[in-house]
Short mmCIF file of C-alpha atoms in Angstrom, two decimals:
data_model
loop_
_atom_site.label_atom_id
_atom_site.label_comp_id
_atom_site.label_asym_id
_atom_site.label_seq_id
_atom_site.Cartn_x
_atom_site.Cartn_y
_atom_site.Cartn_z
CA MET L 466 -29.33 -6.06 -18.08
CA THR L 467 -26.99 -7.35 -20.80
CA LYS L 468 -24.01 -9.48 -19.94
CA PRO L 469 -20.49 -8.75 -21.60
CA THR L 470 -19.58 -12.08 -23.58
CA LYS L 471 -16.21 -10.96 -25.19
CA ARG L 472 -13.59 -8.48 -25.55
CA LEU L 473 -13.72 -6.02 -28.49
CA PRO L 474 -10.86 -6.34 -31.00
CA ASP L 475 -9.54 -2.92 -29.93
CA TRP L 476 -10.06 -3.51 -26.00
CA MET L 477 -6.48 -2.60 -24.95
CA SER L 478 -6.53 0.92 -26.65
CA ARG L 479 -10.29 1.27 -25.44
CA LEU L 480 -9.16 0.30 -22.00
CA ASP L 481 -6.20 2.87 -21.99
CA ALA L 482 -8.34 5.52 -22.90
CA PHE L 483 -10.68 4.89 -20.34
CA VAL L 484 -7.99 4.63 -17.51
CA ARG L 485 -6.65 7.89 -18.97
CA SER L 486 -9.94 9.55 -18.80
CA VAL L 487 -10.41 8.70 -15.07
CA TRP L 488 -6.67 8.87 -14.14
CA SER L 489 -6.89 11.98 -11.80
CA THR L 490 -10.59 12.10 -11.47
CA PRO L 491 -11.50 12.32 -7.72
CA PHE L 492 -13.51 9.83 -5.99
CA GLU L 493 -17.27 10.90 -6.10
CA TRP L 494 -20.35 8.38 -5.31
CA GLY L 495 -22.53 7.58 -8.21
CA GLN L 496 -20.01 9.31 -10.63
CA ASN L 497 -16.49 7.87 -9.97
CA ASP L 498 -16.66 5.18 -7.26
CA CYS L 499 -15.54 1.91 -7.20
CA CYS L 500 -18.49 0.55 -8.88
CA THR L 501 -18.72 2.92 -11.65
CA VAL L 502 -15.03 2.67 -12.52
CA ALA L 503 -15.18 -1.13 -12.75
CA ALA L 504 -18.25 -0.82 -14.98
CA GLY L 505 -16.39 1.75 -17.22
CA VAL L 506 -13.49 -0.84 -17.37
CA VAL L 507 -15.88 -3.92 -18.46
CA GLN L 508 -17.50 -1.41 -20.89
CA ALA L 509 -14.11 -0.25 -22.42
CA CYS L 510 -13.07 -3.92 -22.67
CA THR L 511 -16.42 -5.20 -24.03
CA GLY L 512 -18.87 -2.45 -25.28
CA VAL L 513 -21.44 -3.50 -22.73
CA ASP L 514 -22.31 -1.34 -19.73
CA ALA L 515 -22.98 -4.03 -16.96
CA MET L 516 -24.21 -1.25 -14.80
CA ALA L 517 -26.42 0.56 -17.47
CA ASP L 518 -29.50 -0.35 -15.19
CA LEU L 519 -28.06 1.14 -12.23
CA ARG L 520 -26.43 4.22 -13.36
CA GLY L 521 -28.18 7.25 -11.47
CA SER L 522 -30.15 4.89 -8.89
CA TYR L 523 -28.02 6.09 -6.17
CA GLU L 524 -26.24 9.27 -4.40
CA GLY L 525 -23.81 9.19 -1.46
CA GLU L 526 -22.13 6.32 0.55
CA LEU L 527 -25.67 5.26 2.06
CA GLY L 528 -27.43 5.11 -1.41
CA ALA L 529 -24.66 2.82 -2.55
CA VAL L 530 -24.85 0.80 0.43
CA ARG L 531 -28.75 0.43 -0.10
CA LEU L 532 -28.12 -0.57 -3.44
CA ILE L 533 -25.58 -3.05 -3.03
CA LYS L 534 -27.72 -4.78 -0.09
CA ARG L 535 -30.68 -4.64 -2.56
CA LEU L 536 -28.46 -6.44 -5.32
CA GLY L 537 -27.21 -9.05 -2.64
CA GLY L 538 -23.96 -7.76 -2.34
CA LEU L 539 -21.09 -6.97 -4.38
CA ASP L 540 -20.29 -10.53 -4.76
CA HIS L 541 -23.48 -11.50 -5.86
CA ALA L 542 -24.06 -8.55 -8.19
CA LEU L 543 -20.55 -9.26 -9.92
CA THR L 544 -21.21 -13.02 -10.51
CA THR L 545 -24.60 -12.30 -11.70
CA ARG L 546 -23.42 -9.67 -14.15
CA LEU L 547 -19.86 -10.97 -15.15
CA GLY L 548 -19.96 -14.59 -14.56
CA PRO L 549 -17.87 -17.13 -11.99
CA VAL L 550 -14.99 -16.12 -10.00
CA VAL L 551 -11.64 -16.97 -11.71
CA PRO L 552 -8.50 -17.80 -9.81
CA LEU L 553 -6.36 -14.46 -9.09
CA ALA L 554 -3.24 -16.12 -10.62
CA MET L 555 -5.44 -15.98 -14.00
CA ALA L 556 -6.49 -12.33 -13.93
CA GLN L 557 -5.84 -10.43 -17.09
CA ALA L 558 -5.84 -6.59 -17.53
CA GLY L 559 -9.47 -5.29 -17.47
CA ASP L 560 -10.70 -8.08 -15.01
CA ILE L 561 -12.48 -6.78 -11.90
CA GLY L 562 -11.57 -7.68 -8.37
CA LEU L 563 -13.07 -7.37 -4.72
CA GLY L 564 -10.44 -6.04 -2.33
CA ASP L 565 -10.71 -7.42 1.41
CA ASP L 566 -11.81 -3.77 2.01
CA GLY L 567 -15.07 -4.50 0.14
CA ARG L 568 -14.03 -2.25 -2.65
CA LEU L 569 -14.05 -3.08 -6.59
CA VAL L 570 -10.72 -2.70 -8.24
CA PHE L 571 -9.71 -3.47 -11.75
CA CYS L 572 -6.53 -5.32 -13.02
CA GLY L 573 -4.32 -2.61 -14.95
CA GLY L 574 -1.81 -5.37 -16.30
CA GLY L 575 0.82 -5.65 -13.56
CA HIS L 576 -1.08 -3.85 -11.03
CA TRP L 577 -4.56 -3.45 -9.08
CA LYS L 578 -6.29 -0.07 -9.24
CA GLY L 579 -9.06 1.67 -8.04
CA PRO L 580 -10.48 5.22 -7.54
CA GLY L 581 -9.04 7.27 -4.73
CA ASP L 582 -9.44 10.63 -3.18
CA HIS L 583 -7.68 12.36 -6.23
CA GLY L 584 -7.63 9.76 -8.94
CA LEU L 585 -6.60 6.26 -9.34
CA VAL L 586 -4.60 4.79 -6.91
CA THR L 587 -2.56 1.22 -6.98
CA THR L 588 -4.38 -1.15 -4.36
CA ASN L 589 -3.49 -4.68 -3.16
CA GLU L 590 -4.28 -7.76 -4.78
CA PRO L 591 -8.27 -8.69 -4.38
CA VAL L 592 -9.70 -11.66 -2.64
CA LYS L 593 -11.67 -12.44 -5.59
CA VAL L 594 -11.78 -11.85 -9.26
CA TRP L 595 -14.42 -11.79 -12.15
CA ARG L 596 -13.42 -11.78 -15.98
CA CYS L 597 -14.60 -8.80 -17.54
CA HIS L 598 -16.62 -11.13 -19.89
CA GLU L 599 -18.07 -14.13 -19.58
#
């Protein structure tokens, strides 16, 4: 696993392109779920796929739950892969958050977004935030 260390010079246009690519993509475990979308955001901003070693390793909700448990929970997995939690007030576009419902979301500027049944949806502010790079 390679940790993202910095944002790419063109990260804003790359993030915009990624968001447009998943804007209306329906939720699908292992393909377009909260973890794969969050990893896509990080990759767009940094060029590093923080989930490369996990892609294709689970199917369905039960598979996702088992993988998350094996990783020590989403909180631990994010800290291991992205670094320490940062204050919510310091969140920037491209940063990853953990919602109070246990789902990952990303900062899209002034709003937090995550995958929904028919594409990206605006969500509540997360309870924890990780910078998309160390």
